[in-house]
Amino acid sequence: MDGVNEVGEVMVSRLQIEEETPPDHKCLALCDSLHTSIHDKENSPMMRAVLCSQVCKVYRFQTEDQRWLLVREQMSETPLSFSLPKQLLSLLIRSHTSRVQEVMELGDLSPHLDRLRYDVICHCNHLIGCYQETLADLDNISASSSFKSSCSKSDRQLQFVPTNLHAQRMEVTEPDSTGGVWYEVITFGAPADHHQGFKHGGLKKLLSKHTHLRDRSVASYSQEESSRARELLADVAQLQPLIFGLAEELLSVSLEQNNARLQPVLHSLTQQTKQFVHALKDELVKSALIASHDHSNLCENSTANQEGALTPGQQDAWQQEADYDEEEWDRAWANVGMSLNCIIAMGDRLLGKEEVTSSENQESDHSQNTASWQEQLLPLVVTLRDCVREAELKARVAMTFVMMQAAAAMTVSEGTTNIAQRRHAAFSQALSALVCGFVLRLFSALQDQDFLQQLISAGLLVQFEALLSTYGEEVGMLEDMEVCVSDLSRVTFTIIEAKSEEPEDLLPTLRGEWVSLVVEVPLPPETFRSLPQEVTDGRLIRVHPVLFNIGINQQQSLAERFGDSSLQQRVNRQSCARLREYRNALSDPLPVTAGVQSLSDLLSSLERCVETRKRKNVEVLWIAAAVCRAVRGVRLTSCKSAKDRTAMSVTLEQCVLLRERHTLCNTHFSTALHCMRRSRVFWGQTLGCVPPSDPGAQACTAPKPPRRHLYPVAFLLVSSHLLVLWLIFSLVLMLDKYQ
């Protein structure tokens, strides 16, 4: 082809495909030299750890000044497709097991809280069993594979594995340039639970229904409040026996009437009791006591009303009892302090530290001295113990209530077990793709100090590009994708030093909990030590995910003409707002690439484009991609299975980049696009991600989808014909009857 020269094709890793015969001897020499350089660059320990089964294609494209661009396309699988879902499943199993153990250790509870505990245990045990089975299946499958093809997207065993996950990379080397420029995009099937299907909608719809139907009696406490309650409960449980032991020791020592023995015991009792009072003064204890009291009365009143047991007069009496005195708890811990003060005062008197100023006091002291020290301290110690016991009981009730309600709220927020599994599965798929994109982005920018500083100060922008229609099952896929992309905002990254340069030691790992996942990305020791101090100190890198969707297939035409595309509009508007927030978080203005609009201009154009009422407005995706590249973010592209629509989008984006940033000749744009798409079809047949097309068809033409949108029309036509026949038959019968 004029202006386009396919240099050759290089296959590495486990896929071995014969190289095409170069068009001439010059190309053959060039291909040989490229094979060596490609092998050297891609054979680094970091790349070997996260990429496998690589397929490469090399081209030469003519520029506007009649020079030649050297372009290398590379498509790779990744072991992260299985390693991260397995880690997430293990983490979820541990988390739910811990929740079961936590609520089991709460001891005796009120009937309502005991029912809540039973529900929590049943919910968690069901998920634990399912996830253990799935994890065992993945262990067996991953021993021989690191890839989930589109034909397996509905398999239960692969529910957590991303479909068709590939790293699409393009290196562009300009004439007289010593190094190439890399462009990367991660492609994978829309993160959704295809195993459960979309008959009842996706996550957004299911969670919305569940929110309206869930039990209103479950109070809302965060995991942070539950952790604080657990700490307070542990502190109080530890301090109470210490106080009781010191009180007994004080009475024992008082028999000796020895100042040297009495004073240190009294001092220790004072310090431990003050710590006890300080722990009880936490505002969480007071608010939880009030909520627990109101909650208990509410449940009792609801039960009585259902049974018809309360008359209006009884309801008024119940309401008076339900009014909890907020000062009651303040009096409880204050009584502990006052009891301690009485013991301190008595101890000072016994130790002779209090001055005697009147004859009456002298006579009183004389009468007290005639009695033993123990007899004088005993009633005060008994009062202190009673006050401590009462305060500890109230605090235990309050903190148990917080912990039980937090566990129940976490369970309720997950939805039913089916909703929880759907959410976890979709999140797992999106997480695997995100981590793959971040790792590649990090590897390519280890020498870019500005980018590393941006990660620490503002975080990482992650742009998901979806090509799903808002019609039929793909509406449910988009709803799944919307929720799981939003859940990625809980994820943070941190960079750590690897133990060695072995591939297994360079794979990212997960830690933390579902609500706050941390992805640890290991780097070889030498590379890690060359990074800025803020990065090596373990600072967390936040994730800012955005999702833009534009349906581009025939079903989207139906949705825009006769259906509803409000979901797409809402998703795009929300992502625009998040992009603006990320832009405001950037501390320094980013450098402007030649021929590219500034970031502010791009954002303004994107906002106008999103608000424009236009069918299949793909310009939204183009501008959003430009914004992501401007802030050096991670780009991910998805359609239903990451085959036809995704391939068309990626190849078009690559050719646009070559034209806008590397002066690809306009007259050769279409030829270059055709050449890349032809190779993409070949790659898809090799890797199993695109079904073989008709050998006689044009290579760059995607297989036509079945015309399912015509089914309703056919149904109406058949129904109308049957109705006419029935009317004719009825009319004939009536005529026969009258005759």
XYZ file of C-alpha atoms in Angstrom:
739
model
C 0.000 0.000 0.000
C 1.176 3.510 -0.718
C 2.217 5.268 2.445
C 1.654 2.205 4.607
C 4.138 -0.595 4.995
C 3.457 -3.657 7.146
C 6.944 -4.469 8.383
C 6.128 -7.694 10.114
C 4.538 -9.481 12.936
C 6.149 -10.693 16.138
C 4.647 -13.207 18.565
C 6.123 -13.741 22.017
C 5.330 -15.752 25.131
C 3.171 -18.868 24.757
C 1.555 -17.870 21.449
C 3.757 -18.723 18.521
C 2.522 -17.618 15.087
C 4.577 -17.573 11.938
C 5.752 -14.144 10.856
C 4.361 -12.784 7.615
C 6.809 -12.516 4.782
C 8.029 -8.904 4.584
C 7.428 -7.130 1.293
C 11.106 -6.610 0.498
C 14.633 -7.234 1.801
C 14.845 -3.836 3.471
C 11.754 -4.627 5.522
C 13.170 -8.037 6.388
C 16.294 -6.498 7.875
C 14.231 -3.963 9.745
C 11.972 -6.681 11.156
C 14.974 -8.695 12.352
C 16.406 -5.725 14.211
C 13.038 -4.914 15.705
C 12.585 -8.445 16.982
C 15.758 -8.097 19.045
C 14.867 -4.673 20.439
C 11.321 -5.725 21.289
C 12.569 -8.772 23.120
C 15.018 -6.684 25.158
C 12.481 -4.029 26.156
C 9.644 -6.368 27.019
C 11.823 -8.856 28.878
C 12.229 -6.672 31.971
C 11.149 -8.320 35.253
C 8.254 -5.898 35.730
C 6.801 -6.533 32.275
C 7.226 -10.286 32.583
C 5.267 -10.185 35.830
C 2.138 -8.408 34.545
C 2.042 -9.230 30.813
C 1.940 -12.550 29.003
C 0.892 -14.034 25.664
C 1.990 -10.925 23.795
C 1.204 -10.381 20.125
C 3.012 -7.636 18.199
C 2.530 -6.020 14.799
C 4.923 -3.484 13.276
C 4.030 -0.878 10.614
C 5.612 2.042 8.785
C 3.295 4.982 8.082
C 4.157 7.998 5.957
C 3.992 11.461 7.521
C 2.968 14.743 5.911
C 6.616 15.620 5.274
C 7.146 12.319 3.409
C 9.048 10.696 6.245
C 8.244 7.385 7.917
C 6.758 6.653 11.328
C 7.598 3.337 12.904
C 4.545 2.040 14.791
C 4.385 -1.075 16.913
C 1.105 -2.453 18.183
C 1.145 -4.895 21.070
C -1.740 -6.804 22.607
C -1.105 -8.785 25.790
C -2.954 -10.889 28.289
C -2.202 -10.532 31.996
C -2.009 -12.937 34.946
C -3.813 -10.249 36.966
C -7.030 -11.551 35.380
C -6.918 -14.394 37.892
C -4.492 -13.363 40.643
C -6.459 -10.303 41.792
C -9.926 -11.969 41.820
C -8.462 -14.787 43.910
C -6.973 -12.306 46.360
C -10.252 -10.385 46.558
C -12.201 -13.589 47.223
C -9.787 -14.514 50.025
C -10.151 -11.046 51.508
C -13.963 -11.215 51.346
C -13.947 -14.639 53.008
C -11.763 -13.324 55.846
C -13.896 -10.190 56.209
C -17.199 -12.062 56.463
C -15.687 -14.683 58.771
C -14.469 -11.884 61.042
C -17.947 -10.314 61.024
C -19.526 -13.601 62.078
C -16.997 -14.046 64.870
C -17.511 -10.473 66.033
C -21.286 -10.727 66.408
C -21.014 -14.180 68.004
C -18.791 -12.730 70.735
C -21.362 -10.086 71.733
C -22.997 -12.452 74.222
C -26.648 -12.205 75.243
C -28.663 -9.644 73.292
C -32.183 -8.319 73.257
C -34.635 -10.351 71.134
C -34.543 -7.867 68.274
C -30.739 -7.609 68.203
C -30.527 -11.384 68.441
C -32.690 -11.654 65.311
C -30.392 -9.185 63.598
C -27.398 -11.283 64.606
C -29.028 -14.398 63.161
C -29.646 -12.604 59.843
C -26.061 -11.349 59.714
C -24.640 -14.816 60.393
C -26.853 -16.468 57.748
C -25.952 -13.811 55.161
C -22.213 -14.056 55.828
C -22.113 -17.853 55.986
C -23.883 -18.116 52.620
C -21.366 -15.768 50.973
C -18.430 -17.522 52.632
C -19.562 -20.873 51.243
C -20.084 -19.506 47.725
C -16.752 -17.652 47.687
C -14.802 -20.623 48.999
C -16.232 -22.748 46.187
C -15.444 -20.071 43.583
C -11.910 -19.647 44.920
C -11.270 -23.384 44.677
C -12.508 -23.377 41.077
C -10.247 -20.440 40.172
C -7.245 -22.143 41.741
C -7.799 -25.124 39.474
C -8.455 -23.062 36.322
C -5.612 -20.564 36.809
C -3.075 -23.374 36.907
C -3.438 -23.693 33.133
C -4.907 -20.354 31.966
C -4.696 -16.614 32.567
C -7.503 -15.536 30.269
C -11.313 -15.566 30.211
C -12.757 -15.532 26.714
C -16.051 -13.901 25.794
C -17.789 -17.238 25.325
C -17.183 -17.928 29.045
C -18.558 -14.654 30.383
C -21.623 -16.364 31.906
C -19.738 -19.202 33.626
C -20.334 -19.312 37.373
C -16.747 -20.382 38.111
C -15.415 -17.304 36.269
C -17.919 -14.839 37.722
C -15.170 -12.710 39.307
C -12.756 -12.811 36.350
C -12.764 -9.962 33.786
C -13.833 -10.918 30.273
C -11.337 -10.552 27.456
C -8.901 -8.414 29.468
C -6.045 -7.152 27.263
C -3.415 -4.461 27.449
C -3.431 -2.618 24.106
C -0.193 -0.707 23.655
C 1.150 1.314 20.744
C 4.716 2.614 20.466
C 5.394 5.376 17.947
C 8.969 6.121 16.886
C 9.476 9.208 14.776
C 12.344 9.646 12.290
C 15.693 10.482 13.889
C 14.237 9.789 17.354
C 16.171 7.788 19.911
C 13.087 6.490 21.717
C 9.402 5.873 21.118
C 6.226 7.300 22.664
C 3.851 4.824 24.280
C 0.044 4.984 24.216
C -1.866 2.482 26.335
C -5.484 1.486 26.765
C -6.914 -1.459 28.678
C -9.743 -3.298 26.948
C -12.136 -5.725 28.634
C -15.761 -6.756 28.589
C -18.126 -4.522 30.560
C -17.700 -5.389 34.272
C -21.049 -7.008 34.996
C -22.467 -10.224 36.398
C -23.436 -12.111 33.258
C -23.928 -15.287 35.287
C -26.970 -13.886 37.141
C -28.176 -12.094 34.035
C -30.131 -8.868 33.741
C -33.786 -9.942 33.768
C -34.458 -7.734 36.798
C -31.991 -4.995 35.874
C -28.482 -4.196 37.010
C -26.917 -3.127 40.289
C -28.147 0.461 40.235
C -31.772 -0.608 39.898
C -31.506 -3.520 42.335
C -29.786 -1.442 45.029
C -32.363 1.311 44.625
C -35.209 -1.165 45.182
C -33.415 -2.730 48.133
C -32.870 0.668 49.762
C -36.613 1.323 49.802
C -37.487 -2.149 51.096
C -34.780 -2.653 53.688
C -35.477 -2.757 57.438
C -35.777 0.792 58.773
C -35.043 -0.456 62.297
C -31.363 -0.880 61.446
C -29.469 2.143 62.753
C -26.673 3.510 60.640
C -23.214 3.221 62.179
C -20.008 3.325 60.181
C -17.170 0.836 60.403
C -15.043 3.529 62.049
C -17.644 3.921 64.811
C -17.820 0.165 65.202
C -14.025 -0.009 65.578
C -14.111 2.757 68.175
C -16.878 0.949 70.054
C -14.796 -2.223 70.037
C -11.810 -0.333 71.460
C -13.934 1.324 74.160
C -15.469 -1.995 75.098
C -12.011 -3.558 75.378
C -10.711 -0.650 77.485
C -13.650 -0.768 79.879
C -13.482 -4.551 80.152
C -9.768 -4.285 80.993
C -10.098 -1.419 83.497
C -13.031 -2.756 85.522
C -11.211 -5.787 87.014
C -8.146 -3.621 87.662
C -10.248 -1.142 89.654
C -11.943 -3.940 91.599
C -8.586 -5.566 92.343
C -7.030 -2.304 93.549
C -10.102 -1.588 95.694
C -9.721 -4.974 97.400
C -6.010 -4.335 97.856
C -6.771 -0.942 99.395
C -9.048 -2.552 101.979
C -6.430 -5.201 102.685
C -3.630 -2.689 103.182
C -5.845 -0.499 105.373
C -5.831 -3.207 108.047
C -2.120 -2.548 108.559
C -2.732 1.229 109.002
C 0.602 1.773 107.258
C 0.975 5.047 105.361
C 3.815 3.760 103.179
C 1.702 0.809 101.982
C -1.593 2.683 101.624
C -0.391 5.651 99.555
C 0.857 3.801 96.360
C -2.264 1.618 96.247
C -4.495 4.677 96.554
C -2.510 6.406 93.791
C -2.883 3.402 91.414
C -6.624 3.185 92.128
C -6.967 6.883 91.334
C -5.139 6.608 88.019
C -7.069 3.535 86.792
C -10.435 4.997 87.783
C -9.673 8.272 85.986
C -8.846 6.320 82.825
C -12.141 4.474 83.223
C -14.088 7.745 83.527
C -12.222 9.250 80.551
C -13.182 6.287 78.371
C -16.841 6.567 79.404
C -17.032 10.267 78.533
C -16.812 9.465 74.794
C -19.795 11.027 73.042
C -20.384 7.787 71.108
C -21.389 6.011 74.341
C -24.002 8.622 75.212
C -25.504 8.812 71.731
C -25.559 5.009 71.442
C -27.365 4.661 74.784
C -30.071 7.069 73.640
C -30.362 5.305 70.255
C -30.473 1.891 71.954
C -33.227 3.011 74.326
C -35.293 4.572 71.534
C -34.725 1.556 69.302
C -35.815 -0.883 72.009
C -38.995 1.068 72.752
C -39.757 1.402 69.049
C -39.508 -2.349 68.514
C -41.660 -3.087 71.579
C -44.293 -0.559 70.530
C -44.377 -1.902 66.963
C -44.848 -5.466 68.243
C -47.574 -4.416 70.650
C -49.412 -2.407 67.986
C -49.301 -5.362 65.601
C -50.835 -7.543 68.306
C -53.422 -4.865 69.193
C -52.259 -4.817 72.804
C -51.949 -1.028 73.346
C -54.874 1.258 74.008
C -54.485 5.023 73.404
C -53.970 5.544 77.152
C -51.317 2.828 77.245
C -49.579 4.413 74.255
C -49.373 7.728 76.153
C -47.931 5.953 79.171
C -45.422 4.116 76.955
C -44.397 7.416 75.362
C -43.674 8.909 78.783
C -41.485 5.918 79.639
C -39.776 6.150 76.237
C -38.515 9.669 76.917
C -34.946 8.847 77.846
C -33.207 11.240 80.207
C -30.043 12.290 78.358
C -28.448 13.303 81.666
C -28.810 9.794 83.077
C -25.572 8.644 81.431
C -23.723 11.767 82.551
C -24.790 11.001 86.119
C -23.579 7.393 85.728
C -19.954 8.232 84.956
C -20.025 11.306 87.235
C -20.997 9.033 90.152
C -17.832 7.021 89.541
C -15.767 10.192 89.774
C -17.510 11.381 92.945
C -17.080 7.987 94.614
C -13.373 8.122 93.813
C -13.126 11.636 95.254
C -14.670 10.417 98.510
C -12.091 7.637 98.761
C -9.251 10.084 98.018
C -10.524 12.463 100.721
C -10.787 9.645 103.239
C -7.326 8.414 102.321
C -5.863 11.890 102.807
C -7.550 12.097 106.203
C -6.206 8.723 107.239
C -2.734 9.651 106.023
C -2.880 12.837 108.103
C -2.688 15.203 105.137
C -5.836 17.175 106.012
C -5.384 20.079 108.467
C -7.589 20.172 111.552
C -8.975 23.658 112.147
C -11.692 23.293 114.814
C -12.386 21.430 117.969
C -15.409 19.768 116.377
C -13.253 18.438 113.596
C -10.709 17.248 116.120
C -13.361 15.336 118.056
C -14.661 13.879 114.797
C -11.185 12.807 113.737
C -10.598 11.244 117.154
C -13.782 9.204 116.880
C -12.829 8.107 113.358
C -9.359 7.085 114.428
C -10.829 4.841 117.103
C -12.380 2.795 114.308
C -10.140 0.820 111.948
C -9.138 2.282 108.591
C -10.849 -0.594 106.812
C -14.197 0.139 108.466
C -13.981 3.753 107.296
C -12.999 2.853 103.722
C -15.355 -0.120 103.238
C -18.629 1.762 102.493
C -16.820 4.101 100.113
C -15.187 1.203 98.238
C -18.531 -0.604 97.977
C -20.114 2.546 96.527
C -17.279 2.907 94.009
C -17.641 -0.701 92.904
C -21.397 -0.335 92.482
C -20.978 2.833 90.418
C -18.274 1.253 88.242
C -20.404 -1.852 87.716
C -23.442 0.220 86.699
C -21.436 2.433 84.323
C -19.679 -0.586 82.775
C -23.015 -2.314 82.182
C -24.485 0.734 80.450
C -21.341 1.219 78.359
C -21.348 -2.448 77.338
C -24.992 -2.220 76.271
C -24.246 0.911 74.223
C -21.109 -0.418 72.531
C -22.705 -3.790 71.815
C -25.589 -1.948 70.196
C -23.178 0.030 68.000
C -21.222 -3.040 66.933
C -24.328 -5.110 66.209
C -25.999 -2.309 64.277
C -22.807 -1.615 62.300
C -22.552 -5.287 61.332
C -26.232 -5.312 60.384
C -25.883 -2.058 58.436
C -22.930 -3.467 56.518
C -24.943 -6.574 55.710
C -27.990 -4.531 54.698
C -25.882 -2.233 52.509
C -24.638 -5.289 50.618
C -28.238 -6.161 49.802
C -29.400 -9.719 49.448
C -26.796 -12.401 48.915
C -27.467 -12.241 45.163
C -26.978 -8.470 45.086
C -23.817 -8.767 47.199
C -22.371 -11.414 44.874
C -23.237 -9.321 41.812
C -21.568 -6.258 43.293
C -18.448 -8.102 44.397
C -18.128 -9.888 41.039
C -18.492 -6.717 38.943
C -16.086 -4.877 41.239
C -13.531 -7.683 40.924
C -13.584 -7.421 37.131
C -13.179 -3.627 37.190
C -10.441 -3.829 39.831
C -8.348 -6.265 37.774
C -8.488 -3.966 34.748
C -7.721 -0.883 36.852
C -4.660 -2.438 38.505
C -3.322 -3.600 35.144
C -3.694 -0.084 33.742
C -2.076 1.574 36.766
C 0.898 -0.780 36.778
C 1.618 -0.169 33.079
C 1.159 3.574 33.526
C 3.547 3.558 36.467
C 6.172 1.474 34.656
C 6.192 3.896 31.732
C 6.561 6.973 33.966
C 9.081 5.936 36.618
C 11.423 8.705 35.475
C 8.671 11.348 35.325
C 9.004 13.223 38.621
C 6.044 15.491 37.857
C 3.743 12.528 37.311
C 4.883 10.826 40.529
C 4.269 14.044 42.447
C 0.828 14.337 40.845
C -0.044 10.837 42.048
C 0.752 11.792 45.638
C -0.934 15.203 45.637
C -4.046 14.689 43.488
C -4.304 10.949 42.895
C -4.871 8.940 39.728
C -7.590 9.672 37.183
C -9.128 6.538 35.678
C -11.435 6.943 32.681
C -13.748 4.117 31.703
C -15.084 4.387 28.169
C -18.203 2.275 27.587
C -19.912 1.563 24.271
C -23.056 -0.047 25.681
C -26.525 0.682 24.357
C -29.347 1.746 26.667
C -31.608 -0.955 25.284
C -32.300 -4.494 26.444
C -29.761 -6.402 28.526
C -27.029 -3.830 28.023
C -28.965 -1.422 30.274
C -28.353 -3.867 33.121
C -24.687 -4.119 32.171
C -24.345 -0.349 32.269
C -26.057 -0.260 35.684
C -23.603 -2.869 36.984
C -20.711 -0.915 35.512
C -21.869 2.384 36.997
C -21.897 0.988 40.540
C -18.618 -0.926 40.348
C -16.768 2.020 38.793
C -18.042 4.207 41.629
C -16.878 1.562 44.156
C -13.330 1.913 42.805
C -13.102 5.280 44.579
C -12.575 3.232 47.774
C -9.361 1.801 46.329
C -5.936 3.291 46.996
C -2.499 2.320 45.700
C 0.815 2.237 47.478
C 4.245 1.406 46.065
C 6.452 -1.010 47.992
C 9.847 -2.615 47.577
C 9.729 -6.135 46.159
C 11.511 -8.979 47.887
C 13.187 -10.004 44.640
C 12.876 -9.650 40.878
C 11.040 -12.928 40.483
C 7.688 -12.510 38.666
C 5.658 -13.808 41.622
C 7.237 -11.161 43.886
C 6.364 -8.357 41.432
C 2.626 -9.074 41.247
C 0.353 -6.522 42.979
C -1.300 -7.652 46.214
C -4.417 -6.587 48.122
C -4.843 -5.717 51.779
C -7.459 -4.003 53.904
C -11.217 -4.521 53.761
C -13.966 -4.236 51.169
C -14.718 -0.647 52.200
C -11.063 0.440 52.020
C -8.908 -1.686 49.750
C -5.211 -0.962 49.376
C -3.337 -2.298 46.335
C 0.375 -2.766 46.974
C 2.462 -2.469 43.806
C 5.974 -3.919 44.273
C 8.957 -2.602 42.328
C 12.451 -4.116 42.052
C 14.706 -2.865 44.879
C 16.942 -0.780 42.641
C 13.986 0.871 40.910
C 12.180 1.468 44.201
C 15.140 3.262 45.790
C 15.319 5.697 42.867
C 11.803 7.035 43.530
C 11.045 10.247 45.484
C 10.923 10.014 49.270
C 7.178 10.673 49.423
C 6.538 7.625 47.243
C 8.877 5.265 49.090
C 7.382 6.352 52.440
C 4.245 4.454 51.529
C 1.916 7.376 50.850
C -1.479 6.235 49.576
C -2.485 7.153 46.020
C -6.195 7.883 45.655
C -8.258 6.752 42.670
C -10.682 9.074 40.852
C -12.808 6.911 38.514
C -15.088 8.385 35.836
C -17.364 6.629 33.362
C -18.495 7.919 29.976
C -20.887 5.867 27.872
C -22.124 6.358 24.321
C -24.081 3.566 22.658
C -23.071 3.135 19.030
C -24.832 0.021 17.756
C -28.219 -0.467 16.110
C -29.973 -1.074 19.414
C -28.910 2.386 20.598
C -30.740 3.830 17.576
C -33.922 2.200 18.881
C -33.285 3.473 22.413
C -32.816 7.056 21.222
C -35.876 7.007 18.952
C -38.367 5.027 21.031
C -36.737 4.249 24.377
C -34.948 5.993 27.213
C -31.312 7.146 27.317
C -31.553 9.040 30.623
C -29.164 6.574 32.309
C -26.448 7.439 29.794
C -27.051 11.172 30.218
C -26.893 10.968 34.017
C -23.691 8.905 33.996
C -21.962 11.326 31.605
C -23.040 14.412 33.562
C -21.811 12.986 36.863
C -18.467 12.080 35.320
C -18.097 15.600 33.934
C -18.526 16.972 37.444
C -15.933 14.541 38.819
C -13.461 15.531 36.105
C -13.881 19.161 37.103
C -13.224 18.235 40.754
C -10.055 16.394 39.779
C -8.901 19.357 37.715
C -9.351 21.608 40.752
C -7.284 19.181 42.854
C -4.257 19.552 40.577
C -1.823 21.883 42.274
C 0.211 22.903 39.218
C -0.926 23.523 35.627
C -0.076 20.660 33.319
C 2.117 21.161 30.262
C 0.189 21.626 27.028
C 1.097 19.266 24.171
C 1.596 20.903 20.804
C -1.591 20.883 18.768
C -3.747 19.914 21.770
C -6.214 22.148 23.631
C -5.536 23.180 27.211
C -7.188 21.155 29.974
C -9.660 23.913 30.837
C -10.724 24.250 27.199
C -11.124 20.488 26.882
C -13.319 20.346 29.996
C -15.493 23.187 28.751
C -15.879 21.478 25.379
C -16.752 18.209 27.096
C -19.435 19.816 29.254
C -21.024 21.474 26.228
C -20.874 18.244 24.273
C -22.526 16.228 27.057
C -25.416 18.693 27.218
C -25.887 18.644 23.435
C -28.891 16.590 22.322
C -27.347 14.519 19.571
C -27.734 10.883 18.630
C -24.687 8.664 19.147
C -22.599 11.640 20.147
C -19.208 9.902 20.054
C -17.475 13.258 20.360
C -18.101 12.901 24.110
C -15.796 9.889 24.147
C -13.119 11.579 22.056
C -12.949 14.649 24.298
C -13.066 12.565 27.500
C -10.153 10.491 26.213
C -8.220 13.660 25.404
C -8.818 14.943 28.960
C -7.593 11.655 30.425
C -4.408 11.738 28.333
C -3.863 15.396 29.255
C -3.769 14.529 32.972
C -1.760 11.339 32.357
C -4.552 9.079 33.544
C -5.435 5.449 32.841
C -7.845 4.682 29.986
C -10.073 1.620 29.767
C -12.475 0.770 26.942
C -15.369 -1.680 27.143
C -18.362 -2.951 25.267
C -20.386 -6.084 25.946
C -17.511 -8.499 25.292
C -14.598 -6.232 24.231
C -14.674 -7.507 20.663
C -16.184 -5.639 17.722
C -17.108 -2.220 19.100
C -14.035 -2.080 21.315
C -11.711 -3.011 18.432
C -13.241 -0.332 16.216
C -12.827 2.271 18.964
C -9.206 1.407 19.805
C -7.997 1.346 16.203
C -9.735 4.632 15.420
C -8.197 6.241 18.500
C -4.719 5.026 17.520
C -4.966 6.435 14.019
C -6.307 9.755 15.345
C -3.325 9.964 17.706
C -0.950 9.280 14.831
C -2.565 12.040 12.779
C -2.829 14.656 15.542
C 0.417 14.063 17.408
C 2.721 12.484 14.861
C 1.621 14.122 11.572
C 0.295 10.990 9.897
C -0.516 11.931 6.325
C -4.261 12.582 5.913
C -4.364 10.791 2.569
C -3.172 7.598 4.261
C -5.433 7.798 7.348
C -8.124 5.439 6.032
C -5.535 3.013 4.683
C -3.747 2.898 8.040
C -7.067 2.374 9.844
C -7.990 -0.479 7.504
C -4.568 -2.055 8.000
C -4.841 -1.955 11.810
C -8.387 -3.304 11.799
C -7.424 -6.153 9.515
C -4.682 -7.119 11.954
C -7.118 -6.782 14.845
C -9.451 -9.351 13.317
C -6.502 -11.751 12.851
C -5.436 -11.233 16.474
C -8.966 -11.853 17.673
C -9.151 -15.183 15.851
C -5.799 -16.183 17.327
C -6.570 -15.238 20.921
C -10.162 -16.341 20.872
C -11.576 -12.887 21.539
C -13.180 -12.347 18.121
C -15.061 -15.092 16.260
C -13.753 -15.935 12.769
C -15.492 -13.961 10.075
C -16.424 -15.020 6.566
C -13.160 -15.550 4.613
C -14.688 -13.775 1.656
C -15.658 -10.687 3.678
C -13.489 -7.601 4.041
C -11.067 -8.150 6.905
C -11.747 -4.853 8.691
C -15.525 -5.246 8.609
C -16.998 -6.388 11.916
C -19.529 -9.247 11.876
C -23.058 -7.890 11.760
C -25.005 -8.424 14.972
C -28.305 -10.314 14.769
C -31.229 -8.032 14.104
C -33.017 -8.652 17.382
C -34.708 -5.255 17.204
C -36.921 -6.668 14.419
C -38.335 -9.412 16.645
C -41.046 -7.198 18.226
C -42.140 -6.046 14.756
C -42.392 -9.626 13.517
C -44.375 -10.566 16.622
C -46.881 -7.762 16.020
C -47.331 -8.743 12.369
C -47.972 -12.397 13.204
C -50.344 -11.441 16.028
C -52.355 -9.109 13.813
C -52.731 -11.810 11.144
C -53.915 -14.323 13.721
C -56.411 -11.801 15.092
C -57.872 -11.201 11.613
C -58.196 -14.932 11.032
C -59.956 -15.367 14.392
C -62.440 -12.588 13.557
C -63.200 -14.140 10.178
C -63.700 -17.538 11.753
C -66.012 -16.082 14.421
C -68.047 -14.270 11.771
C -68.457 -17.481 9.752
C -69.701 -19.346 12.840
C -72.254 -16.631 13.602
C -73.589 -16.708 10.056
C -73.937 -20.485 10.197
C -75.836 -20.188 13.488
C -78.389 -17.716 12.117
C -78.882 -19.757 8.960
